[in-house]
mmCIF file of C-alpha atoms and ligand atoms in Angstrom:
data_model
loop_
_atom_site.group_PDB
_atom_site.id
_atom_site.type_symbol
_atom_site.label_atom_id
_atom_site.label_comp_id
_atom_site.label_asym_id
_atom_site.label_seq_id
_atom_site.Cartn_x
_atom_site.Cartn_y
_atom_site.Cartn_z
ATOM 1 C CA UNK A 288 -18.023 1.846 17.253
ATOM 2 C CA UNK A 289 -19.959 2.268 14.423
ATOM 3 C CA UNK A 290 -19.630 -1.071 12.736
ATOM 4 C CA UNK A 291 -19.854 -3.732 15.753
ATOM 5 C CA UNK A 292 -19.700 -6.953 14.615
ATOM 6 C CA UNK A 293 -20.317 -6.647 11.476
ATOM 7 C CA UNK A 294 -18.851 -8.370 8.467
ATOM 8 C CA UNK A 295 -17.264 -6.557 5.934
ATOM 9 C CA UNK A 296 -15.970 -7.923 2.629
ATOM 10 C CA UNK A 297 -12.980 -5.304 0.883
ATOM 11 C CA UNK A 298 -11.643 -6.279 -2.658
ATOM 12 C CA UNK A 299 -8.464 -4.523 -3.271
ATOM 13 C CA UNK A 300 -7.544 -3.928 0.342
ATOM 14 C CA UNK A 301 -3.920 -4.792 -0.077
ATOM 15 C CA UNK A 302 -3.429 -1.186 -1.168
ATOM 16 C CA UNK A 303 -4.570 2.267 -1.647
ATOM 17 C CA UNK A 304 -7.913 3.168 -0.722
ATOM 18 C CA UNK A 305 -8.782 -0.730 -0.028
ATOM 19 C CA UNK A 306 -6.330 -0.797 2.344
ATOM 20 C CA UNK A 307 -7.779 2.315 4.662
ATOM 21 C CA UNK A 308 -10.875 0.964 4.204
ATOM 22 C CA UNK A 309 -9.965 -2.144 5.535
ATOM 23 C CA UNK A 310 -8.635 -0.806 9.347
ATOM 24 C CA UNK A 311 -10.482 1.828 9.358
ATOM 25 C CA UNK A 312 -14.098 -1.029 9.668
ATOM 26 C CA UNK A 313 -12.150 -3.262 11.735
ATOM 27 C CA UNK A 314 -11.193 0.178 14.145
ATOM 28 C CA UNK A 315 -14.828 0.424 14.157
ATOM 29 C CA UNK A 316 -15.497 -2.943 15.203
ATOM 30 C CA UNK A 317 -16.031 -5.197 11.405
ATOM 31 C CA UNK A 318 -14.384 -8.608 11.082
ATOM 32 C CA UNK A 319 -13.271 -8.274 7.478
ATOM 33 C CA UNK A 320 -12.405 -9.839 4.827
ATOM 34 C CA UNK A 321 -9.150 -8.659 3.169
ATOM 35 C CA UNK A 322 -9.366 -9.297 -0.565
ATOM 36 C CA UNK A 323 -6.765 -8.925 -3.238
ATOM 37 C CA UNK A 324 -4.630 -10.339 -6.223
ATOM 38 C CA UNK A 325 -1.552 -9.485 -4.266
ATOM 39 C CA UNK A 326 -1.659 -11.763 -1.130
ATOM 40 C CA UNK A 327 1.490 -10.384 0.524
ATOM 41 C CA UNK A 328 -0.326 -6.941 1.068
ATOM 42 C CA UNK A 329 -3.481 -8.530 1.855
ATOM 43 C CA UNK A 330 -1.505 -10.488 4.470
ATOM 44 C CA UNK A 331 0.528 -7.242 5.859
ATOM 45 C CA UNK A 332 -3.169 -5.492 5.926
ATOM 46 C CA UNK A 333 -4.501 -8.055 7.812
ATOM 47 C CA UNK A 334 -1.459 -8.103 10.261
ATOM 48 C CA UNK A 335 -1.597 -4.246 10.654
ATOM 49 C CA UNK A 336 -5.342 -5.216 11.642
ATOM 50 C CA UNK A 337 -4.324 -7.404 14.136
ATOM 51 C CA UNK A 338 -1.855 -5.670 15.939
ATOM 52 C CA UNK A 339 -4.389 -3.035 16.571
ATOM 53 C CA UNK A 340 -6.880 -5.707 18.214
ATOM 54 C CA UNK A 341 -9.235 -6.014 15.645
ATOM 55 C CA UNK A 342 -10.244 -9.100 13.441
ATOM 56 C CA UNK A 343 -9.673 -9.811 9.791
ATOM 57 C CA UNK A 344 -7.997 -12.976 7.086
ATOM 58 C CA UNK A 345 -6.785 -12.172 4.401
ATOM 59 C CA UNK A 346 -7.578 -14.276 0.764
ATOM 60 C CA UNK A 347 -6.527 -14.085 -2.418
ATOM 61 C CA UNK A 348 -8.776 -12.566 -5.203
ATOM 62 C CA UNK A 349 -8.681 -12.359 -8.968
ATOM 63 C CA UNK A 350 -11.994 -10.045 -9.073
ATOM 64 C CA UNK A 351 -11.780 -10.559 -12.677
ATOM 65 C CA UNK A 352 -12.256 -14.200 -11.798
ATOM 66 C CA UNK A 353 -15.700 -15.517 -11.351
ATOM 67 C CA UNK A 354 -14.500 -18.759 -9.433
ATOM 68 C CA UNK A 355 -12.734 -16.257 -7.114
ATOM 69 C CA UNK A 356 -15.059 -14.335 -6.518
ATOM 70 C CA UNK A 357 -17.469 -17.103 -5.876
ATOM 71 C CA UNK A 358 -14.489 -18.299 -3.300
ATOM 72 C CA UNK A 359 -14.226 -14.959 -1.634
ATOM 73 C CA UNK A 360 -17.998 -14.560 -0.514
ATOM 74 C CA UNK A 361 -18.166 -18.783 0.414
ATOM 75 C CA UNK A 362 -14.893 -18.203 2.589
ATOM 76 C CA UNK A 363 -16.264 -15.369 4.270
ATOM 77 C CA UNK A 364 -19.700 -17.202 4.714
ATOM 78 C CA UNK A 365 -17.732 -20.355 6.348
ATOM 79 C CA UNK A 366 -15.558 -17.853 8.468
ATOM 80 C CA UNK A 367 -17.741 -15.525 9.826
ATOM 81 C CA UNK A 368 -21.531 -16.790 9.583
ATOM 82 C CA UNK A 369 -22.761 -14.243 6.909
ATOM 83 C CA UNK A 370 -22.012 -11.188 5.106
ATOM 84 C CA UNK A 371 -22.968 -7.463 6.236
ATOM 85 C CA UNK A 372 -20.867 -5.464 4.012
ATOM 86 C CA UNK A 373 -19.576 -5.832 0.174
ATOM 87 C CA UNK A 374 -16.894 -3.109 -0.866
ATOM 88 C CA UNK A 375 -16.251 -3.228 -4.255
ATOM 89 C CA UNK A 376 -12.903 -1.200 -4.567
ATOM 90 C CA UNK A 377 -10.412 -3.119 -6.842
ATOM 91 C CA UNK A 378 -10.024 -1.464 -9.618
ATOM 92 C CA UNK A 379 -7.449 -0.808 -12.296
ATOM 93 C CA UNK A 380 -6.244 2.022 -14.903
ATOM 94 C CA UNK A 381 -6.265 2.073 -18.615
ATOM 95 C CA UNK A 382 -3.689 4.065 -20.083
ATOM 96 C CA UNK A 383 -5.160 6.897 -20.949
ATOM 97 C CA UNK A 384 -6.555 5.864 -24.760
ATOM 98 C CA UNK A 385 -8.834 7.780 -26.392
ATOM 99 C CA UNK A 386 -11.440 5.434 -28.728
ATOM 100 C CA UNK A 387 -9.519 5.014 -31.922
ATOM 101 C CA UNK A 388 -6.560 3.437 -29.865
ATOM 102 C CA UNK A 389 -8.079 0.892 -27.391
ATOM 103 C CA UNK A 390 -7.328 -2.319 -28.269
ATOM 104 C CA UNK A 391 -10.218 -5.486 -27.728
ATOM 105 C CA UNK A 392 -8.105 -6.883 -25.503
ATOM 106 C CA UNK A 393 -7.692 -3.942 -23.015
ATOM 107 C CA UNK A 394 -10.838 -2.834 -23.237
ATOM 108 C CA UNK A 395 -12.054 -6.649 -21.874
ATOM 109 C CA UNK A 396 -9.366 -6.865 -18.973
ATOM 110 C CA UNK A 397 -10.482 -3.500 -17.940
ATOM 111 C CA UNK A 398 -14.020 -4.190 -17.912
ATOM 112 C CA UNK A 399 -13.166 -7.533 -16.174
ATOM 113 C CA UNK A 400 -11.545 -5.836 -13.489
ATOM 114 C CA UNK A 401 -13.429 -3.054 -12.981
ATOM 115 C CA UNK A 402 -17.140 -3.606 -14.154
ATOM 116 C CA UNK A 403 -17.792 -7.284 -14.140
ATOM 117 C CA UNK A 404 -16.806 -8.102 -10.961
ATOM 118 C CA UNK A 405 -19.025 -5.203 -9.566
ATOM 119 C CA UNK A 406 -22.092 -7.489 -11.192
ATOM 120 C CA UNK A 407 -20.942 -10.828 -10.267
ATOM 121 C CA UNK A 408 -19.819 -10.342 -6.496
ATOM 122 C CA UNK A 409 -23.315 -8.106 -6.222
ATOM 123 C CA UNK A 410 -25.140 -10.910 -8.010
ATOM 124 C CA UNK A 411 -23.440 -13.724 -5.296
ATOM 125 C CA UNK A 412 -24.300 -11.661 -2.068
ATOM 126 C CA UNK A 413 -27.711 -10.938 -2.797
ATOM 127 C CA UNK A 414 -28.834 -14.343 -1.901
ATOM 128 C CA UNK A 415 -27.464 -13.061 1.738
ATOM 129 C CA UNK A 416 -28.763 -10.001 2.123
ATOM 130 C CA UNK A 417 -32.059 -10.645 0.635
ATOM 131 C CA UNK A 418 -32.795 -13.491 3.663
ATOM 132 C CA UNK A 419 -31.430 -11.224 6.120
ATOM 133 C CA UNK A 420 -33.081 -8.167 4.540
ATOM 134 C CA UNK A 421 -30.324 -6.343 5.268
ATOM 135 C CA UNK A 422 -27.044 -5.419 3.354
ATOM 136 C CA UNK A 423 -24.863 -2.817 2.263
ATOM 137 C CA UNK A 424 -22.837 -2.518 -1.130
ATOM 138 C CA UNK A 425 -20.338 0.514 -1.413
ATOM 139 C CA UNK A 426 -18.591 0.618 -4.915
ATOM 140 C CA UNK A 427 -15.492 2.802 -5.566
ATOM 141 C CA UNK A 428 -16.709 4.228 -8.921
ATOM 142 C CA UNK A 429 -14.483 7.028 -10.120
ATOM 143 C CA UNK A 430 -14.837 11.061 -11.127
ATOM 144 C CA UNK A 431 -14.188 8.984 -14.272
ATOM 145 C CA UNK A 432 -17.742 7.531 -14.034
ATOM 146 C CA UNK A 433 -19.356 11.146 -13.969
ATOM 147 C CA UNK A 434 -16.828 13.014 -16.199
ATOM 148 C CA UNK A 435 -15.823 12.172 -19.773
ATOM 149 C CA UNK A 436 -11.831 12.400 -19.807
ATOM 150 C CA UNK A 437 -10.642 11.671 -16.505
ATOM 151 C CA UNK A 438 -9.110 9.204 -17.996
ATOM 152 C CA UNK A 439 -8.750 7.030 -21.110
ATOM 153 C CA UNK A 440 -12.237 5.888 -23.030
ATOM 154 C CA UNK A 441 -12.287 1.956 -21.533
ATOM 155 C CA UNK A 442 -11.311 3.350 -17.955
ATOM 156 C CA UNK A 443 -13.890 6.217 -18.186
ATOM 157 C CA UNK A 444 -16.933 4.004 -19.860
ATOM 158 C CA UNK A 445 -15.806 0.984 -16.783
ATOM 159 C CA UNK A 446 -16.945 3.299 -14.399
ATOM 160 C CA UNK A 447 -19.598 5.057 -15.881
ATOM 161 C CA UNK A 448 -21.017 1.592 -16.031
ATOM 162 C CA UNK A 449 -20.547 0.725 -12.213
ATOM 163 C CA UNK A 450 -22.815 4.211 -11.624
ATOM 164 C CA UNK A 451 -25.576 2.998 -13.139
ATOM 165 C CA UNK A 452 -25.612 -0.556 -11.820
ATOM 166 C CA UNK A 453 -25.045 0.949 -8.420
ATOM 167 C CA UNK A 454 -28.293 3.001 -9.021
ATOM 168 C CA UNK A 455 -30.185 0.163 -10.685
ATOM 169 C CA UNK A 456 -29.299 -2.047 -7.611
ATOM 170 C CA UNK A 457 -29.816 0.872 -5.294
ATOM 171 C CA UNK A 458 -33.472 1.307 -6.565
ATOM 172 C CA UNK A 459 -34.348 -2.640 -7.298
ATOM 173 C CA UNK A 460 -33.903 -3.808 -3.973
ATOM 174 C CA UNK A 461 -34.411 -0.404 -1.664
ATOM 175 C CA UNK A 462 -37.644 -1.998 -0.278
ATOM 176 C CA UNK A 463 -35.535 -5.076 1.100
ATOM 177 C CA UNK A 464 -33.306 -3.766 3.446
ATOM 178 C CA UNK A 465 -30.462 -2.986 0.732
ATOM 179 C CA UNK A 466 -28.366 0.116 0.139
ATOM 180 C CA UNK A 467 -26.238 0.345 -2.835
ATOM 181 C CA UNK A 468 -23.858 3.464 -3.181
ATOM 182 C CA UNK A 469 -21.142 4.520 -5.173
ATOM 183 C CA UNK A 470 -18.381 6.778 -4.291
ATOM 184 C CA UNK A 471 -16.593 9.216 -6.585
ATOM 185 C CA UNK A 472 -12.972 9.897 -6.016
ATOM 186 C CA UNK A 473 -11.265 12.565 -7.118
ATOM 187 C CA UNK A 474 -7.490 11.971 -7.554
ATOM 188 C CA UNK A 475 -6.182 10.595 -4.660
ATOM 189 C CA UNK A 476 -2.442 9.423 -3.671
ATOM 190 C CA UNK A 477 -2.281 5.660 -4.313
ATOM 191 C CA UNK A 478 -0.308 3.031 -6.145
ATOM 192 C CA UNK A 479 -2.858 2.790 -9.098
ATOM 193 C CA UNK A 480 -0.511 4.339 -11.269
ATOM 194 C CA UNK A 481 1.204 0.877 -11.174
ATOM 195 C CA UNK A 482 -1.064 -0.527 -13.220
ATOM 196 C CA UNK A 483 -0.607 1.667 -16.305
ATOM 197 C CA UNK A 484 2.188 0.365 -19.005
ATOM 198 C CA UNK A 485 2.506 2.559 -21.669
ATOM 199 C CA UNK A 486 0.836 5.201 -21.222
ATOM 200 C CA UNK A 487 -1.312 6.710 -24.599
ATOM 201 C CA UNK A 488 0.622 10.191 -25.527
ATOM 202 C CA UNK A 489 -2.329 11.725 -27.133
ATOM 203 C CA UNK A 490 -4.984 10.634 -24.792
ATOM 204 C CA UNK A 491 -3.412 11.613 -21.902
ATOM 205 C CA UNK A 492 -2.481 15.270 -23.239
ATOM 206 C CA UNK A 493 -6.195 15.419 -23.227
ATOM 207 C CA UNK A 494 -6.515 13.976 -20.049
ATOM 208 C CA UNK A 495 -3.830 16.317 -18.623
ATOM 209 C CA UNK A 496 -6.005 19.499 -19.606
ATOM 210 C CA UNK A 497 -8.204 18.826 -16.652
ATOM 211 C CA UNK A 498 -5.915 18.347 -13.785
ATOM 212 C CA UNK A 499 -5.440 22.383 -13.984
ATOM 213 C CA UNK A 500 -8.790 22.802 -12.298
ATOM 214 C CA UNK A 501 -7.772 19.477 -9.581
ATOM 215 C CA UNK A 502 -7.840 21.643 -6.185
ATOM 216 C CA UNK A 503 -5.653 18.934 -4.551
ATOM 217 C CA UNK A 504 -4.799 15.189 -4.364
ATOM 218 C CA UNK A 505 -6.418 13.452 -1.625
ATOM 219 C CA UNK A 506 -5.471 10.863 0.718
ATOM 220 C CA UNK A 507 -7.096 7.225 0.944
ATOM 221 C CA UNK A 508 -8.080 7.698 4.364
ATOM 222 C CA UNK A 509 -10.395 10.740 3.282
ATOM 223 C CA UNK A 510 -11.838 8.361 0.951
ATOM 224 C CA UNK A 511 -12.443 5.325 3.821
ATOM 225 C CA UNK A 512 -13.799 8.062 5.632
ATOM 226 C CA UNK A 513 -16.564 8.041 3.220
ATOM 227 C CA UNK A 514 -16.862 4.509 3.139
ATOM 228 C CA UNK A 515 -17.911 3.866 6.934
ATOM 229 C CA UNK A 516 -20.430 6.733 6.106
ATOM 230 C CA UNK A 517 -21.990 4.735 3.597
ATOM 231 C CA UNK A 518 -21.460 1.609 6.056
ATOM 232 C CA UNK A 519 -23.175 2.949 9.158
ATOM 233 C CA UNK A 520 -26.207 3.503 9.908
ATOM 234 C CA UNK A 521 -25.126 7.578 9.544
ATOM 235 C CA UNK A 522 -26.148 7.161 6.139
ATOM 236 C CA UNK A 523 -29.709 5.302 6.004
ATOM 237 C CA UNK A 524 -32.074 7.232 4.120
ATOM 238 C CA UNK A 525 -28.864 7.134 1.482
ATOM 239 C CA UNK A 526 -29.088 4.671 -1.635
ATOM 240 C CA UNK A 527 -28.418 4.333 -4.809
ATOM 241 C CA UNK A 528 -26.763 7.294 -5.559
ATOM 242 C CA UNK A 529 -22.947 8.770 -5.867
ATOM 243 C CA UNK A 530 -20.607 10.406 -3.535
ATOM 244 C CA UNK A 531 -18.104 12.390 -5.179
ATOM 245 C CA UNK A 532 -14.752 13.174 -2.660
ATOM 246 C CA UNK A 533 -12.780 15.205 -5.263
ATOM 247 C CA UNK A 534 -12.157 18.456 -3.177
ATOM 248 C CA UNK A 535 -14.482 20.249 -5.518
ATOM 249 C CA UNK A 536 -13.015 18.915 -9.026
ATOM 250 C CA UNK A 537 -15.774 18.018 -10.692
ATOM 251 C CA UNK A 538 -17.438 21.104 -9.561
ATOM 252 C CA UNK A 539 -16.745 22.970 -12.310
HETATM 253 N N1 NAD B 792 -6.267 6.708 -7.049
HETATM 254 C C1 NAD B 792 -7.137 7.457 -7.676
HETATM 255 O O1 NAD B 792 -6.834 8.617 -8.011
HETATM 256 C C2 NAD B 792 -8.523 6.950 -7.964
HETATM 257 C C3 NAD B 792 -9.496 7.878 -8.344
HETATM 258 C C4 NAD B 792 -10.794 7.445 -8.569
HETATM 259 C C5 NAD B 792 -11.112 6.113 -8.396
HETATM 260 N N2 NAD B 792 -10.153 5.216 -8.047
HETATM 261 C C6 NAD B 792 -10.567 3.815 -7.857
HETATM 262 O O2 NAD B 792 -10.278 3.435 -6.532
HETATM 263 C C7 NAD B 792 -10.165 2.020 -6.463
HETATM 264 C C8 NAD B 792 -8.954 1.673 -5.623
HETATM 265 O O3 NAD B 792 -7.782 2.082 -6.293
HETATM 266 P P1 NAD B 792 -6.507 2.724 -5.583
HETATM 267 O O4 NAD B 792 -6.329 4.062 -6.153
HETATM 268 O O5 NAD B 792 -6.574 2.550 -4.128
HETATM 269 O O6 NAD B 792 -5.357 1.825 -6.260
HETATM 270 P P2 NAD B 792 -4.238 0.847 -5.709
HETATM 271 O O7 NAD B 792 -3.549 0.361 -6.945
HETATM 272 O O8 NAD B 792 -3.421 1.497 -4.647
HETATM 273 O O9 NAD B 792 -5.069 -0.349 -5.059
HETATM 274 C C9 NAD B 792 -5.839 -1.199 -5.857
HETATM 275 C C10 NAD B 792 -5.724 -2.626 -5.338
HETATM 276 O O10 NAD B 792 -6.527 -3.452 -6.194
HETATM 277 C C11 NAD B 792 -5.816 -4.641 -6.432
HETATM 278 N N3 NAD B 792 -6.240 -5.250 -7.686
HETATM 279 C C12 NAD B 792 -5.945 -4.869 -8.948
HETATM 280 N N4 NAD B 792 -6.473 -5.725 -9.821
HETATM 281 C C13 NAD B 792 -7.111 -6.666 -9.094
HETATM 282 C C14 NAD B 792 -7.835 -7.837 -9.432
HETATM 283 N N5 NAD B 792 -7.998 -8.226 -10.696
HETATM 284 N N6 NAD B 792 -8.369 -8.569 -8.425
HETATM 285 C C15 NAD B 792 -8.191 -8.201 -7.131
HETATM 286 N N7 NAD B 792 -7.496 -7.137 -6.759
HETATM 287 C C16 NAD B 792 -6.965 -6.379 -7.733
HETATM 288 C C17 NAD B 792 -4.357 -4.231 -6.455
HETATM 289 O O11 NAD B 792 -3.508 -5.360 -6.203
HETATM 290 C C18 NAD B 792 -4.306 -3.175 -5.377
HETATM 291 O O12 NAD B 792 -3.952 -3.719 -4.125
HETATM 292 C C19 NAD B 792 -10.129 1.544 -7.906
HETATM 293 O O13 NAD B 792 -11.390 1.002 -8.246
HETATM 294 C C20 NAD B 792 -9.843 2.798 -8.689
HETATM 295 O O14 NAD B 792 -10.340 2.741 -10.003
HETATM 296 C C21 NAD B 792 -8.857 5.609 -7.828
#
């Protein structure tokens, strides 16, 4: 098993990529934390983890939230001893605006959700890893963060901005102990599109002119695949830099 007894932290794990993730570290031998908005699915996750002998709680998370977040990492702190592994994976969609149409307000709760947390739950487990000289941060970035109109302008610029903190932390603390990576999925099957209302006509006609040149969708489990990569020790001369999983999309 490649990650015995460690402690893993997954935000978003009540779904989607989060969710695969999630059992596929505890298969591997993690006690994890099972982060999300939605408690039910954290809860199910957490009970598909069990049933399959391995070890995980599940807690509600607003990432968007810093008294959440600062309540996610204490939790797992008081219910495991320490922290091994931060996955930064919640994440939300815009809906597809281009510049001239994003409001203030989405452009905030998108940054909130996908950005800001990325900083503040990075900023709260450093204290961790830096005693223990030793930690690993895996962020679910996007093809959106390498590629301009993947999706709308606030979605696109969100993760754009995760890359480069993931290579600013990657570099600032590589002599510590510390990898920071990002991955960069490619379209993948999972319920994100539930978090699109109204989607921008224009926008994503120009979005749309892409997914031509897509290969194929992928599944979440390719993606946790990726993740345990990052995770284990498979990957230690590997920081602060991106993964993309996109079957070749942004090859192009
Ligand atoms: N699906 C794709 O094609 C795709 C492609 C590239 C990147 N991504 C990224 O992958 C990550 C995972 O998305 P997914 O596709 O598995 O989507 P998903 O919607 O299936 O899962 C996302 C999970 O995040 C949770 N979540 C949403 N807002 C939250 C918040 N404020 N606080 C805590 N949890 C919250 C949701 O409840 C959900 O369980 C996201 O960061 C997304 O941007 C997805």
């Amino acid at each position: 098993m490649k990650l015995q007894n460690q402690v893993a932290i997954v935000t978003g794990a009540a779904s989607g990529m989060g969710k695969q993730i999630a059992l596929l570290f505890a298969k591997e031998g993690a006690k994890v934390a099972v982060s999300d908005l939605n408690l039910d699915g954290a809860n199910a996750t957490v009970q598909e983890i069990t049933s399959q002998g391995g070890t995980a709680f599940a807690i509600k998370t607003n990432v968007a939230a810093e008294e959440d977040v600062q309540h996610l990492i204490d939790t797992t702190v008081n219910t495991y001893g320490t922290v091994d592994i931060l996955v930064n994976n919640a994440g939300i969609m815009d809906n597809m605006e281009p510049a001239g149409d994003i409001t203030d307000e989405q452009w905030e709760r998108v940054f909130a959700v996908n950005t800001t947390s990325v900083m503040r739950s990075t900023r709260k487990v450093l204290p961790i890893f830096l005693e223990k000289q030793r930690g690993i941060i895996i962020n679910v970035a996007s093809v959106g963060g390498l590629q301009g109109a993947r999706a709308g302008a606030a979605y696109t610029a969100s993760k754009h901005a995760v890359i480069g903190f993931t290579k600013n932390t990657g570099f600032m603390y590589a002599t510590q102990g510390i990898r920071c990576n990002a991955i960069a999925p490619g379209g993948v099957e999972t319920n994100i599109s539930s978090s699109m209302t109204g989607i921008n006509q224009f926008g994503a006609s120009r979005q749309q002119l892409g997914m031509a040149i897509n290969p194929r969708m992928g599944k979440a489990e390719e993606i946790a695949k990726v993740a345990l990569f990052l995770a284990s020790e498979d990957s230690s001369f590997v920081n602060g830099t991106v993964i993309s999983a996109d079957a070749g999309w942004t090859a192009y």
